[in-house]
Structures are given as structure tokens and as C-alpha cells.
């Protein structure tokens, strides 16, 4: 195969349809950036849920040796096994509860540390202010309905061994609500722009095929293979995809650095934030199911190109 | 070299078939005129040979292969054995004469060395040795048709299909083109030429197959144009 011709045609094609290619690149850039932000927000919600629980959950803190709550339930000091059995029984029997999970001192401590509830200064040094032993055990209780937790709260709040009930539904509900709106907003915006990009790719190929119709007709007649005829089109699509993906990856990196690390993470410290590992995942995708922009970009240009060139250059 | 067995080609919609139970056999090295009025089925027959169309019924054999059931990916290989010339030349206006001829070799992956050797030889064969650097619009109609013939012949096809190759040319130029097609036929290439040009058919006597309403109504080994419309 003479690739010299293919690359000459590629150069000519890119130059001839420069404005169309630029339009495709800009649309791809914006749509992929939005898709990437959507993926990052999805991941952010996942991280936040795994650390803080979600709006369906309440945390039942059990008494510690020197419980800071001064709750009358903690008169006997550290919660006993009998008290825990009683509490578990109460949770299990409550109709508002879907499921529950025991949280050890260590797990609770780790979660609090990750979510910024305990500052690093409090656990470092030879005499840390907060230790694992001081941290309360607890139960994550998952509700059937986030709006119905009064029964379980009132049933538990007076039980011996229960230090307090941390109901994060309101605060977390708002945060997750905002995340959901932003995530779906960016995905919807991205979907519209992806649709626009697809139309632009279609138009670009149609124009390119029209501009090359004489060459294509002769190539078909003299026996050039379909792949050879389609190759300049596919390479043009690939070039626009690479540029679009490159720009979107840059924009996402800027979002991660200035938006998350230097922005949100500094101002909202009680939430764990997506890191550079998540950024790279947004590029390559969270498998299974969510393709990253490195996959999405070429798919968006190559698939319509393949379909259309089959139509236009069919031998 | 080309065989039609009871070939019928029906296009979508009502009406008579473009070709109706056509059976014909063209041997290697033959020169055959395909004559008939507009709509008689000449172009359909040529497109069937090129496998641009498939017959509705019947079988088409080209270069020893039954092509109506040929897989799509094999079609380019078939077409490399067929050269095609049209009434309107179909040259690429932004390429020189040499580039136009070389194009037919480049796109099937011939090496630069081979192209550099074969293109000047072919241009010499068609009488355009010194015009390789000209652009198509700097040439006369006859010269442009010679370039088109050079492009069709540069890959040394077994079959040359010519669809009204003299249709846009004056009689004197047409004679030159016919001589050139005769020379190509002399190298062993089968030539199948669809034409309305009765002067040419009568002057350069060859086998004539006449189509009328999609049927073969005459097949003479050494015929004349035969009808005057």
C-alpha cells in the first residue's frame, strides 16, 4: 500500500475542510470536557458516599470510656456487648430499616480522618489528641426511605450505650443533590454537544466525499480497495479526535488542578475529593460501563466515518 | 473472457427489464462493438461486467470467474483486470497527464519504481510521450481521451471497456482513438466498446453485438452498425 498518497490526501483533506475540522474539534473538545467532568463528579459522589455514607444512612455512635457527649446513656462508660446486642436487636426489628452495618473504632476513625473531621495535627506527634481507642464504635443504618427516620431515631436515642445519632441526611442530601445536578447537567450538555459533533462529522465527511468524488470514482474503477479509499477519511477523523481529546484532557487537568485541588479541596475540607488517579480514570474510563474521553473521542468520529465511507466509497 | 448466461437485470420499479435473458460469449483477445439505441441495455451490460451491478437472474463470468456471487472484498481485484474508458474522459483536473496515469497505479499499491517505468512507456504507447507534464485542460479532446486510455491500460488489464469513447470527438480524432484501441487489442487485451458511432463501426469492422430492449437481436462476427436511427 502506498501510504504516501494516503498522507498527501490526508493533508489536502485537512487543509481543504479546515473550518469544518475546526468546528468538529471545538465541539468535541467542549463535549468531551463536559463528559469528563461528569465522570469526575460521578466518581466524587462515589468517594463521598464510601466515606461519609449517603442520604439513606444514619450513623449511630456508641459510648466510649470518657464519652464527650455526656449522654445519660453512657453512664457505664464504654458500650458493653450486652448493650450492643440490645441496640442491634432494636435496629433489626425496626420497620424503617433496610439494613445495618457495624463500624469498628478503626474504620470509624479512618473515615473521619479521610473526610477531614479529624485534622492531621490532632493525630500526629508523640501525644496525639485523638486516638483510635477514643473513637466510638457505631452502626451505619440504611433506611428504606430517607424521609422516614424518626421511628428509629427515637427508638435508639434513649438506649443504654448509644452516645448519639448522627443524622447526615440533610447536609449530605444537599451535597449529593448538587453533585447530581452538576453531573447530569454536564452529561446532558455533553450529550447535546456530542450529537452536534456527530452531525458535524457527518457533514464533514459528506463534503470531503463530494470534493473527492472524481478520485473516488476512479479509484473504485481501477480496483483500489475499500480500505485504501476510506483511509484518508478515517485518518482525518482520527486527527480531529486526537486534537479534540488532547484539548479536553488539558481542560480536565486544569479543572482538576485549579478547580478541585486549589479550589474545592481547599475550601470544602470535610469532603474527600477526586485525585489525579481519578483524573486519569476519566481519560481511560471506569470499567465496566463508563468509557473515558480517550475512548469516547475516537469512537465519536471513527464510527460515523466508517459508516458513511461504507456508503460513499462502497466498491 | 466475458460470458453472460441468461442474464436478466431488472431495476426497481415497474417496466421492462434493462437486460432480458441475454446470453453472450466474448473470447480472449476479441474486439467487440456493443451497439443499440439509448436504453437498449448497453450501459447495464458494461456495469455488470464491472460488477457495479448484479444481475437479477442469470450468471456473469469475467476472466474465468463467476462474479455475481463474488464477495465485495474481491471486487477490487477483479477490477484491476479491467480498464475503463468513458465518453467524458473523467481525468483529474488538478493532476498532470503523468500524475493522472500514475494515479491508477498508486491507488492499487504499485511501487514508485514500477510507476516511474510504466507510466512513460504507456504515454509513449498512446502518443503523448512529450505531454506528461501538461494539465488536462491544456490538451485537445482527442489527447484527453488518449490520457484516459493510458490510465485504463497502464495496469495492463485483460479487458478494456470503452463506453462511447469517440462520442465527444470529431471523426478524424475518432479514427486516431480507434487505431489506438486496435493497438491495445493487438497486445491481447479484450476490448468491449459500447458505441453509437456507426461511421466507426462500419469503418473498423469487428464483431458486433446489437441490443434492443434488453435483448440480443444480432451477433455478427464481422458486422456493420446495421440500423439507422
Short mmCIF file of C-alpha atoms in Angstrom, two decimals:
data_model
loop_
_atom_site.label_atom_id
_atom_site.label_comp_id
_atom_site.label_asym_id
_atom_site.label_seq_id
_atom_site.Cartn_x
_atom_site.Cartn_y
_atom_site.Cartn_z
CA UNK A 1 0.00 0.00 0.00
CA UNK A 2 1.37 3.40 -0.96
CA UNK A 3 0.98 5.44 2.18
CA UNK A 4 2.50 8.49 0.56
CA UNK A 5 -0.72 9.03 -1.37
CA UNK A 6 -2.80 8.46 1.75
CA UNK A 7 -0.86 11.06 3.75
CA UNK A 8 -0.92 13.53 0.86
CA UNK A 9 -4.69 13.10 0.68
CA UNK A 10 -4.91 13.46 4.47
CA UNK A 11 -3.01 16.75 4.36
CA UNK A 12 -5.08 18.02 1.45
CA UNK A 13 -8.31 16.95 3.13
CA UNK A 14 -7.45 18.64 6.40
CA UNK A 15 -6.49 21.83 4.62
CA UNK A 16 -9.48 21.80 2.28
CA UNK A 17 -12.01 21.33 5.09
CA UNK A 18 -10.12 23.29 7.72
CA UNK A 19 -13.10 25.27 9.03
CA UNK A 20 -15.25 22.15 9.30
CA UNK A 21 -12.49 20.25 11.08
CA UNK A 22 -12.00 23.14 13.49
CA UNK A 23 -15.73 23.15 14.22
CA UNK A 24 -15.62 19.41 14.94
CA UNK A 25 -12.56 19.84 17.16
CA UNK A 26 -14.12 22.65 19.20
CA UNK A 27 -17.39 20.76 19.64
CA UNK A 28 -15.55 17.57 20.57
CA UNK A 29 -13.34 19.49 22.98
CA UNK A 30 -16.28 21.03 24.84
CA UNK A 31 -18.44 17.90 24.80
CA UNK A 32 -15.62 15.65 25.97
CA UNK A 33 -14.63 18.13 28.67
CA UNK A 34 -18.20 18.12 29.96
CA UNK A 35 -18.37 14.34 29.73
CA UNK A 36 -15.07 14.14 31.65
CA UNK A 37 -16.36 16.49 34.35
CA UNK A 38 -19.49 14.34 34.58
CA UNK A 39 -17.33 11.25 35.04
CA UNK A 40 -15.27 13.00 37.72
CA UNK A 41 -18.42 14.10 39.56
CA UNK A 42 -19.76 10.57 39.41
CA UNK A 43 -16.52 9.37 40.95
CA UNK A 44 -16.62 12.19 43.52
CA UNK A 45 -20.10 11.12 44.61
CA UNK A 46 -18.87 7.53 44.91
CA UNK A 47 -15.89 8.56 47.03
CA UNK A 48 -18.03 10.80 49.23
CA UNK A 49 -20.58 8.03 49.73
CA UNK A 50 -17.99 5.45 50.67
CA UNK A 51 -16.51 7.78 53.28
CA UNK A 52 -19.49 9.69 54.58
CA UNK A 53 -22.35 7.38 53.80
CA UNK A 54 -25.26 8.57 51.77
CA UNK A 55 -28.53 10.32 52.35
CA UNK A 56 -30.20 7.00 53.13
CA UNK A 57 -27.94 6.41 56.09
CA UNK A 58 -27.71 7.49 59.69
CA UNK A 59 -24.77 6.78 61.97
CA UNK A 60 -25.40 5.51 65.50
CA UNK A 61 -22.40 6.33 67.67
CA UNK A 62 -21.84 4.09 70.69
CA UNK A 63 -20.48 5.22 74.01
CA UNK A 64 -16.75 5.41 74.69
CA UNK A 65 -14.90 5.26 78.00
CA UNK A 66 -14.92 9.02 78.52
CA UNK A 67 -17.74 9.89 76.22
CA UNK A 68 -17.67 13.58 75.29
CA UNK A 69 -21.44 13.69 74.73
CA UNK A 70 -22.21 13.49 78.46
CA UNK A 71 -25.22 11.43 77.47
CA UNK A 72 -27.00 9.70 80.35
CA UNK A 73 -26.86 6.52 78.22
CA UNK A 74 -23.08 6.45 78.68
CA UNK A 75 -23.04 6.27 82.46
CA UNK A 76 -21.40 2.85 82.46
CA UNK A 77 -18.54 4.01 80.20
CA UNK A 78 -17.56 2.01 77.11
CA UNK A 79 -20.52 0.27 75.50
CA UNK A 80 -20.84 -3.37 76.59
CA UNK A 81 -21.57 -6.41 74.43
CA UNK A 82 -25.00 -6.79 76.05
CA UNK A 83 -25.84 -3.19 75.24
CA UNK A 84 -24.68 -3.69 71.64
CA UNK A 85 -26.87 -6.80 71.35
CA UNK A 86 -29.87 -4.83 72.56
CA UNK A 87 -29.15 -1.97 70.16
CA UNK A 88 -28.70 -4.36 67.21
CA UNK A 89 -31.96 -6.09 68.12
CA UNK A 90 -33.74 -2.75 68.18
CA UNK A 91 -32.33 -1.76 64.80
CA UNK A 92 -33.10 -5.14 63.28
CA UNK A 93 -36.72 -5.04 64.43
CA UNK A 94 -37.39 -1.51 63.21
CA UNK A 95 -39.57 -1.35 60.05
CA UNK A 96 -37.83 1.82 58.78
CA UNK A 97 -34.51 -0.01 58.48
CA UNK A 98 -33.38 -1.73 55.31
CA UNK A 99 -30.01 -2.91 56.61
CA UNK A 100 -27.27 -2.00 59.02
CA UNK A 101 -23.56 -2.48 59.37
CA UNK A 102 -21.23 -2.43 62.37
CA UNK A 103 -18.43 0.15 62.19
CA UNK A 104 -15.37 -0.62 64.31
CA UNK A 105 -13.34 2.04 66.10
CA UNK A 106 -10.61 1.76 63.48
CA UNK A 107 -12.96 2.05 60.50
CA UNK A 108 -14.79 4.98 62.04
CA UNK A 109 -11.51 6.67 62.87
CA UNK A 110 -10.19 6.15 59.31
CA UNK A 111 -13.35 7.50 57.73
CA UNK A 112 -13.27 10.57 59.96
CA UNK A 113 -9.64 11.15 59.14
CA UNK A 114 -10.21 10.79 55.37
CA UNK A 115 -13.17 13.14 55.40
CA UNK A 116 -11.23 15.78 57.30
CA UNK A 117 -13.29 15.57 60.53
CA UNK A 118 -10.06 14.96 62.42
CA UNK A 119 -7.28 17.37 61.47
CA UNK A 120 -3.86 15.80 60.85
CA UNK A 121 -2.42 17.85 63.70
CA UNK A 122 -4.74 16.06 66.17
CA UNK A 123 -3.39 12.60 65.41
CA UNK A 124 0.28 13.31 64.83
CA UNK A 125 3.10 13.63 67.33
CA UNK A 126 4.01 11.57 70.40
CA UNK A 127 0.85 12.53 72.29
CA UNK A 128 -1.98 12.72 69.77
CA UNK A 129 -5.16 14.45 70.89
CA UNK A 130 -7.36 11.83 69.24
CA UNK A 131 -6.62 8.08 69.12
CA UNK A 132 -8.37 5.09 67.68
CA UNK A 133 -9.21 3.86 71.19
CA UNK A 134 -11.05 7.10 71.94
CA UNK A 135 -13.10 6.88 68.78
CA UNK A 136 -16.61 5.46 69.12
CA UNK A 137 -17.82 2.24 67.59
CA UNK A 138 -21.07 2.56 65.71
CA UNK A 139 -23.61 1.31 63.22
CA UNK A 140 -24.37 2.59 59.76
CA UNK A 141 -28.10 2.17 59.41
CA UNK A 142 -29.52 2.21 55.90
CA UNK A 143 -33.09 3.42 55.74
CA UNK A 144 -35.83 2.31 53.39
CA UNK A 145 -36.88 5.91 52.88
CA UNK A 146 -34.62 8.89 53.61
CA UNK A 147 -37.63 10.87 54.78
CA UNK A 148 -38.60 8.36 57.44
CA UNK A 149 -36.08 8.08 60.25
CA UNK A 150 -37.98 9.44 63.21
CA UNK A 151 -39.01 6.00 64.47
CA UNK A 152 -35.52 4.54 64.52
CA UNK A 153 -34.03 7.71 65.96
CA UNK A 154 -36.50 7.85 68.84
CA UNK A 155 -36.14 4.10 69.46
CA UNK A 156 -32.38 4.30 69.76
CA UNK A 157 -31.79 7.67 71.32
CA UNK A 158 -32.71 6.50 74.83
CA UNK A 159 -30.95 3.14 74.79
CA UNK A 160 -28.02 2.49 77.08
CA UNK A 161 -24.74 2.50 75.16
CA UNK A 162 -25.96 4.95 72.50
CA UNK A 163 -23.91 8.13 72.63
CA UNK A 164 -25.74 9.89 69.89
CA UNK A 165 -27.24 9.63 66.44
CA UNK A 166 -25.57 11.42 63.60
CA UNK A 167 -28.17 12.14 61.02
CA UNK A 168 -26.36 13.41 57.94
CA UNK A 169 -29.33 13.17 55.69
CA UNK A 170 -29.89 16.89 55.35
CA UNK A 171 -26.31 18.02 54.84
CA UNK A 172 -25.37 15.09 52.62
CA UNK A 173 -28.64 15.23 50.78
CA UNK A 174 -27.86 18.77 49.73
CA UNK A 175 -24.30 17.93 48.69
CA UNK A 176 -25.33 14.87 46.75
CA UNK A 177 -28.20 16.82 45.26
CA UNK A 178 -25.82 19.49 43.98
CA UNK A 179 -23.47 16.83 42.67
CA UNK A 180 -26.31 15.06 40.94
CA UNK A 181 -27.47 18.28 39.27
CA UNK A 182 -23.94 19.14 38.16
CA UNK A 183 -23.27 15.58 36.97
CA UNK A 184 -26.48 15.23 34.99
CA UNK A 185 -26.17 18.82 33.78
CA UNK A 186 -22.73 18.17 32.38
CA UNK A 187 -23.86 14.87 30.87
CA UNK A 188 -26.90 16.40 29.25
CA UNK A 189 -24.82 19.29 27.91
CA UNK A 190 -22.25 16.80 26.73
CA UNK A 191 -24.91 14.63 25.07
CA UNK A 192 -26.24 17.61 23.08
CA UNK A 193 -22.75 18.60 22.02
CA UNK A 194 -21.87 15.01 21.16
CA UNK A 195 -24.95 14.94 18.95
CA UNK A 196 -23.76 18.21 17.36
CA UNK A 197 -20.29 16.70 16.91
CA UNK A 198 -21.79 13.64 15.21
CA UNK A 199 -23.73 15.85 12.80
CA UNK A 200 -20.61 17.89 12.09
CA UNK A 201 -18.55 14.76 11.46
CA UNK A 202 -21.28 13.55 9.10
CA UNK A 203 -21.29 16.85 7.22
CA UNK A 204 -17.51 16.98 7.05
CA UNK A 205 -17.33 13.52 5.53
CA UNK A 206 -20.11 14.30 3.11
CA UNK A 207 -18.25 17.41 1.97
CA UNK A 208 -14.94 15.58 1.80
CA UNK A 209 -16.51 12.76 -0.24
CA UNK A 210 -18.08 15.34 -2.54
CA UNK A 211 -14.76 17.12 -3.03
CA UNK A 212 -13.09 13.80 -3.83
CA UNK A 213 -15.87 12.22 -5.85
CA UNK A 214 -13.84 12.08 -9.07
CA UNK A 215 -10.85 10.49 -7.36
CA UNK A 216 -13.11 8.05 -5.53
CA UNK A 217 -14.89 7.06 -8.75
CA UNK A 218 -11.56 6.42 -10.48
CA UNK A 219 -10.14 4.56 -7.51
CA UNK A 220 -13.15 2.25 -7.49
CA UNK A 221 -12.83 1.62 -11.21
CA UNK A 222 -9.13 0.81 -11.18
CA UNK A 223 -9.53 -1.57 -8.26
CA UNK A 224 -8.39 0.30 -5.16
CA UNK A 225 -9.56 -1.49 -2.02
CA UNK A 226 -12.32 -0.03 0.12
CA UNK A 227 -9.88 0.40 2.98
CA UNK A 228 -7.45 2.31 0.80
CA UNK A 229 -10.21 4.63 -0.41
CA UNK A 230 -11.56 5.11 3.12
CA UNK A 231 -8.18 5.53 4.81
CA UNK A 232 -7.77 9.31 4.25
CA UNK A 233 -11.28 9.84 5.68
CA UNK A 234 -10.53 7.66 8.71
CA UNK A 235 -7.22 9.39 9.33
CA UNK A 236 -8.87 12.81 9.10
CA UNK A 237 -11.42 11.65 11.69
CA UNK A 238 -8.64 10.30 13.87
CA UNK A 239 -6.65 13.53 13.70
CA UNK A 240 -9.65 15.63 14.71
CA UNK A 241 -10.41 13.15 17.53
CA UNK A 242 -6.83 13.25 18.82
CA UNK A 243 -6.78 17.05 18.85
CA UNK A 244 -10.25 17.20 20.48
CA UNK A 245 -9.30 14.62 23.12
CA UNK A 246 -5.96 16.36 23.76
CA UNK A 247 -7.68 19.71 24.38
CA UNK A 248 -10.34 18.10 26.58
CA UNK A 249 -7.67 16.24 28.58
CA UNK A 250 -5.90 19.57 29.11
CA UNK A 251 -9.12 21.26 30.17
CA UNK A 252 -9.87 18.44 32.61
CA UNK A 253 -6.35 18.64 34.02
CA UNK A 254 -6.87 22.36 34.52
CA UNK A 255 -10.23 21.64 36.22
CA UNK A 256 -8.57 19.03 38.46
CA UNK A 257 -5.71 21.36 39.41
CA UNK A 258 -7.38 24.76 39.75
CA UNK A 259 -10.96 23.66 40.26
CA UNK A 260 -10.51 20.73 42.65
CA UNK A 261 -7.05 20.79 44.23
CA UNK A 262 -6.62 24.54 44.52
CA UNK A 263 -10.31 25.34 44.78
CA UNK A 264 -12.88 22.94 46.19
CA UNK A 265 -10.45 20.80 48.21
CA UNK A 266 -9.08 23.87 49.99
CA UNK A 267 -12.45 25.38 50.77
CA UNK A 268 -14.55 22.27 51.47
CA UNK A 269 -12.32 20.17 53.65
CA UNK A 270 -14.84 17.81 55.20
CA UNK A 271 -15.26 16.03 51.84
CA UNK A 272 -12.63 13.79 50.25
CA UNK A 273 -12.02 14.91 46.64
CA UNK A 274 -11.15 13.20 43.39
CA UNK A 275 -7.40 12.98 42.83
CA UNK A 276 -5.10 12.59 39.81
CA UNK A 277 -5.77 8.86 39.74
CA UNK A 278 -9.45 9.65 39.18
CA UNK A 279 -8.46 12.19 36.53
CA UNK A 280 -6.59 9.51 34.59
CA UNK A 281 -9.56 7.20 35.05
CA UNK A 282 -11.79 9.86 33.50
CA UNK A 283 -9.49 9.73 30.47
CA UNK A 284 -9.38 5.98 30.04
CA UNK A 285 -12.72 5.14 31.66
CA UNK A 286 -14.16 3.36 34.64
CA UNK A 287 -14.72 -0.18 33.56
CA UNK A 288 -17.10 -1.74 33.11
CA UNK A 289 -19.58 0.63 31.59
CA UNK A 290 -18.19 4.14 31.56
CA UNK A 291 -15.81 4.87 28.69
CA UNK A 292 -13.24 7.62 29.20
CA UNK A 293 -12.80 10.51 26.81
CA UNK A 294 -9.78 8.86 25.16
CA UNK A 295 -12.14 6.12 24.01
CA UNK A 296 -15.20 8.32 23.51
CA UNK A 297 -13.46 10.88 21.24
CA UNK A 298 -12.20 8.49 18.56
CA UNK A 299 -15.45 6.49 18.78
CA UNK A 300 -17.45 9.63 18.04
CA UNK A 301 -15.51 10.41 14.90
CA UNK A 302 -14.45 6.99 13.63
CA UNK A 303 -17.78 5.17 13.87
CA UNK A 304 -19.77 7.68 11.75
CA UNK A 305 -16.82 7.93 9.37
CA UNK A 306 -16.73 4.17 8.94
CA UNK A 307 -20.49 4.02 8.38
CA UNK A 308 -20.53 6.92 5.92
CA UNK A 309 -17.46 5.89 3.96
CA UNK A 310 -19.07 2.49 3.52
CA UNK A 311 -21.91 4.36 1.88
CA UNK A 312 -19.83 6.76 -0.20
CA UNK A 313 -16.91 4.59 -1.24
CA UNK A 314 -18.64 1.25 -1.50
CA UNK A 315 -16.99 -0.72 -4.33
CA UNK B 1 -13.20 -13.87 -21.19
CA UNK B 2 -16.73 -12.43 -20.72
CA UNK B 3 -19.76 -14.70 -20.60
CA UNK B 4 -23.39 -13.84 -19.89
CA UNK B 5 -25.68 -16.79 -19.20
CA UNK B 6 -29.37 -15.92 -19.49
CA UNK B 7 -28.73 -12.64 -17.72
CA UNK B 8 -31.72 -10.53 -16.74
CA UNK B 9 -31.33 -7.22 -14.98
CA UNK B 10 -34.40 -5.56 -13.62
CA UNK B 11 -34.19 -2.19 -11.88
CA UNK B 12 -36.59 -1.35 -9.05
CA UNK B 13 -39.99 -0.12 -10.18
CA UNK B 14 -42.31 -1.13 -12.95
CA UNK B 15 -41.26 -1.50 -16.55
CA UNK B 16 -39.37 -3.91 -18.71
CA UNK B 17 -36.02 -5.32 -17.61
CA UNK B 18 -32.89 -3.46 -18.78
CA UNK B 19 -31.46 -6.80 -19.91
CA UNK B 20 -33.68 -9.74 -20.69
CA UNK B 21 -32.28 -13.28 -20.86
CA UNK B 22 -29.04 -12.14 -22.51
CA UNK B 23 -26.56 -14.84 -23.37
CA UNK B 24 -23.26 -13.94 -25.00
CA UNK B 25 -19.69 -15.11 -25.03
CA UNK B 26 -16.64 -12.94 -25.76
CA UNK B 27 -13.29 -14.69 -26.11
CA UNK B 28 -9.88 -13.52 -25.02
CA UNK B 29 -8.38 -11.02 -27.43
CA UNK B 30 -11.64 -10.21 -29.22
CA UNK B 31 -12.73 -6.68 -30.18
CA UNK B 32 -16.47 -6.37 -29.85
CA UNK B 33 -18.82 -3.46 -30.51
CA UNK B 34 -21.93 -3.29 -28.37
CA UNK B 35 -24.47 -1.27 -30.33
CA UNK B 36 -28.06 -0.28 -29.81
CA UNK B 37 -30.26 2.70 -29.17
CA UNK B 38 -30.29 4.59 -25.88
CA UNK B 39 -31.99 2.43 -23.26
CA UNK B 40 -31.22 -0.79 -25.12
CA UNK B 41 -29.15 -2.09 -22.19
CA UNK B 42 -25.55 -1.35 -23.31
CA UNK B 43 -24.52 0.52 -20.18
CA UNK B 44 -26.21 -2.03 -17.94
CA UNK B 45 -24.20 -4.78 -19.66
CA UNK B 46 -20.94 -2.87 -19.12
CA UNK B 47 -21.77 -2.20 -15.46
CA UNK B 48 -22.49 -5.89 -14.95
CA UNK B 49 -19.04 -6.74 -16.32
CA UNK B 50 -17.50 -4.24 -13.89
CA UNK B 51 -19.59 -5.74 -11.09
CA UNK B 52 -21.08 -2.33 -10.38
CA UNK B 53 -24.39 -4.16 -10.68
CA UNK B 54 -25.50 -7.71 -10.03
CA UNK B 55 -27.88 -9.49 -12.38
CA UNK B 56 -31.41 -10.18 -11.17
CA UNK B 57 -31.15 -13.67 -12.63
CA UNK B 58 -28.54 -15.48 -14.69
CA UNK B 59 -24.78 -15.59 -14.36
CA UNK B 60 -21.95 -13.30 -15.42
CA UNK B 61 -18.44 -14.70 -15.85
CA UNK B 62 -15.46 -12.38 -16.23
CA UNK B 63 -11.86 -13.56 -16.58
CA UNK B 64 -12.87 -17.07 -15.62
CA UNK B 65 -14.79 -16.11 -12.50
CA UNK B 66 -18.49 -16.03 -11.85
CA UNK B 67 -18.79 -12.53 -10.50
CA UNK B 68 -22.43 -12.17 -9.49
CA UNK B 69 -21.81 -14.03 -6.25
CA UNK B 70 -18.31 -12.64 -5.74
CA UNK B 71 -17.65 -11.29 -2.23
CA UNK B 72 -17.37 -7.50 -2.07
CA UNK B 73 -13.76 -7.55 -0.91
CA UNK B 74 -12.75 -9.48 -4.05
CA UNK B 75 -14.25 -6.92 -6.43
CA UNK B 76 -11.22 -4.54 -6.44
CA UNK B 77 -9.01 -7.44 -7.55
CA UNK B 78 -11.42 -8.16 -10.41
CA UNK B 79 -11.40 -4.51 -11.47
CA UNK B 80 -7.61 -4.46 -11.66
CA UNK B 81 -8.05 -6.78 -14.64
CA UNK B 82 -10.44 -4.38 -16.36
CA UNK B 83 -9.61 -0.95 -17.77
CA UNK B 84 -12.42 1.51 -18.36
CA UNK B 85 -12.70 4.47 -20.73
CA UNK B 86 -15.62 6.90 -20.84
CA UNK B 87 -17.02 9.39 -23.29
CA UNK B 88 -16.26 12.28 -20.91
CA UNK B 89 -12.64 11.17 -20.16
CA UNK B 90 -13.00 11.65 -16.38
CA UNK B 91 -9.48 12.97 -15.84
CA UNK B 92 -8.45 14.61 -12.59
CA UNK B 93 -8.13 18.31 -13.45
CA UNK B 94 -5.62 19.11 -10.71
CA UNK B 95 -3.13 16.45 -11.79
CA UNK B 96 -0.78 16.43 -14.75
CA UNK B 97 -1.07 13.89 -17.54
CA UNK B 98 1.61 11.70 -15.93
CA UNK B 99 0.00 12.02 -12.50
CA UNK B 100 -3.38 11.06 -13.91
CA UNK B 101 -1.92 7.89 -15.39
CA UNK B 102 0.20 7.17 -12.31
CA UNK B 103 -2.85 7.59 -10.09
CA UNK B 104 -4.29 4.30 -11.36
CA UNK B 105 -1.13 2.55 -10.21
CA UNK B 106 -0.61 4.41 -6.94
CA UNK B 107 -4.02 3.55 -5.59
CA UNK B 108 -3.53 -0.18 -6.08
CA UNK B 109 -0.19 -0.05 -4.31
CA UNK B 110 2.32 -0.29 -7.16
CA UNK B 111 5.86 0.72 -6.23
CA UNK B 112 7.30 4.11 -7.16
CA UNK B 113 9.96 2.40 -9.25
CA UNK B 114 7.38 0.49 -11.26
CA UNK B 115 5.27 3.61 -11.74
CA UNK B 116 8.32 5.56 -12.92
CA UNK B 117 8.98 2.86 -15.50
CA UNK B 118 5.47 2.01 -16.73
CA UNK B 119 3.88 5.47 -16.94
CA UNK B 120 6.28 6.90 -19.57
CA UNK B 121 6.02 3.65 -21.55
CA UNK B 122 2.24 3.88 -21.56
CA UNK B 123 2.28 7.56 -22.51
CA UNK B 124 4.56 6.70 -25.41
CA UNK B 125 2.15 3.94 -26.47
CA UNK B 126 -0.74 6.42 -26.62
CA UNK B 127 1.36 9.04 -28.40
CA UNK B 128 1.73 11.51 -25.55
CA UNK B 129 5.37 10.96 -24.70
CA UNK B 130 6.17 14.66 -24.53
CA UNK B 131 2.99 15.79 -22.79
CA UNK B 132 3.38 14.16 -19.41
CA UNK B 133 3.75 17.49 -17.61
CA UNK B 134 0.73 19.12 -19.20
CA UNK B 135 -2.51 19.65 -17.32
CA UNK B 136 -5.64 18.06 -18.82
CA UNK B 137 -7.18 21.42 -19.74
CA UNK B 138 -4.15 22.17 -21.92
CA UNK B 139 -4.94 19.18 -24.15
CA UNK B 140 -7.37 18.66 -27.02
CA UNK B 141 -10.34 16.30 -26.62
CA UNK B 142 -8.55 13.55 -28.53
CA UNK B 143 -5.45 13.93 -26.38
CA UNK B 144 -7.54 13.84 -23.21
CA UNK B 145 -9.13 10.62 -24.38
CA UNK B 146 -5.65 9.22 -25.01
CA UNK B 147 -4.72 10.05 -21.43
CA UNK B 148 -7.87 8.27 -20.25
CA UNK B 149 -6.93 5.25 -22.37
CA UNK B 150 -3.38 5.35 -20.95
CA UNK B 151 -4.83 5.36 -17.45
CA UNK B 152 -7.12 2.45 -18.29
CA UNK B 153 -4.28 0.47 -19.87
CA UNK B 154 -1.39 1.31 -17.52
CA UNK B 155 -2.10 -1.73 -15.32
CA UNK B 156 -2.17 -3.92 -18.44
CA UNK B 157 -5.74 -5.18 -17.92
CA UNK B 158 -7.08 -8.30 -19.60
CA UNK B 159 -10.22 -6.43 -20.62
CA UNK B 160 -10.73 -2.86 -21.78
CA UNK B 161 -14.24 -1.49 -21.57
CA UNK B 162 -14.92 1.62 -23.59
CA UNK B 163 -18.23 3.40 -23.17
CA UNK B 164 -18.75 5.69 -26.18
CA UNK B 165 -15.04 6.60 -26.33
CA UNK B 166 -15.48 8.61 -29.54
CA UNK B 167 -18.76 10.22 -28.51
CA UNK B 168 -17.20 13.63 -27.83
CA UNK B 169 -14.66 13.60 -30.66
CA UNK B 170 -14.62 14.69 -34.28
CA UNK B 171 -14.38 11.95 -36.95
CA UNK B 172 -10.65 12.44 -37.65
CA UNK B 173 -9.75 12.28 -33.95
CA UNK B 174 -12.06 9.29 -33.52
CA UNK B 175 -10.07 7.40 -36.12
CA UNK B 176 -6.90 8.01 -34.10
CA UNK B 177 -8.58 6.73 -30.94
CA UNK B 178 -9.86 3.63 -32.80
CA UNK B 179 -6.36 2.94 -34.08
CA UNK B 180 -5.08 3.19 -30.53
CA UNK B 181 -7.78 0.82 -29.24
CA UNK B 182 -6.85 -1.50 -32.12
CA UNK B 183 -3.20 -1.42 -31.00
CA UNK B 184 -4.22 -2.24 -27.44
CA UNK B 185 -6.38 -5.08 -28.73
CA UNK B 186 -3.31 -6.23 -30.66
CA UNK B 187 -1.47 -6.80 -27.36
CA UNK B 188 -4.07 -9.46 -26.47
CA UNK B 189 -6.42 -7.27 -24.45
CA UNK B 190 -10.10 -7.97 -25.00
CA UNK B 191 -11.93 -4.77 -25.97
CA UNK B 192 -15.64 -4.30 -25.40
CA UNK B 193 -16.82 -0.98 -26.81
CA UNK B 194 -20.32 0.42 -26.50
CA UNK B 195 -20.96 2.95 -29.26
CA UNK B 196 -23.47 4.90 -31.28
CA UNK B 197 -20.84 5.87 -33.86
CA UNK B 198 -21.92 3.95 -36.95
CA UNK B 199 -19.18 5.51 -39.09
CA UNK B 200 -16.56 3.98 -36.82
CA UNK B 201 -18.31 0.59 -36.63
CA UNK B 202 -18.61 0.42 -40.38
CA UNK B 203 -15.03 1.62 -40.97
CA UNK B 204 -13.28 -0.59 -38.39
CA UNK B 205 -15.09 -3.83 -38.97
CA UNK B 206 -15.25 -6.06 -35.91
CA UNK B 207 -17.72 -8.34 -34.19
CA UNK B 208 -20.98 -6.50 -33.49
CA UNK B 209 -23.50 -7.38 -30.78
CA UNK B 210 -26.71 -5.41 -31.09
CA UNK B 211 -29.07 -4.95 -28.17
CA UNK B 212 -32.68 -3.88 -28.45
CA UNK B 213 -34.99 -3.54 -25.46
CA UNK B 214 -32.52 -5.53 -23.40
CA UNK B 215 -32.27 -8.48 -25.81
CA UNK B 216 -29.51 -9.53 -28.18
CA UNK B 217 -31.02 -9.13 -31.64
CA UNK B 218 -27.83 -9.53 -33.66
CA UNK B 219 -24.39 -11.01 -33.12
CA UNK B 220 -22.22 -10.85 -36.23
CA UNK B 221 -18.58 -11.87 -36.31
CA UNK B 222 -17.78 -9.08 -38.76
CA UNK B 223 -20.71 -6.72 -38.81
CA UNK B 224 -21.73 -3.20 -39.60
CA UNK B 225 -23.64 -0.75 -37.44
CA UNK B 226 -26.76 -2.14 -39.06
CA UNK B 227 -29.53 0.28 -38.22
CA UNK B 228 -30.01 3.96 -38.77
CA UNK B 229 -31.98 5.86 -36.18
#
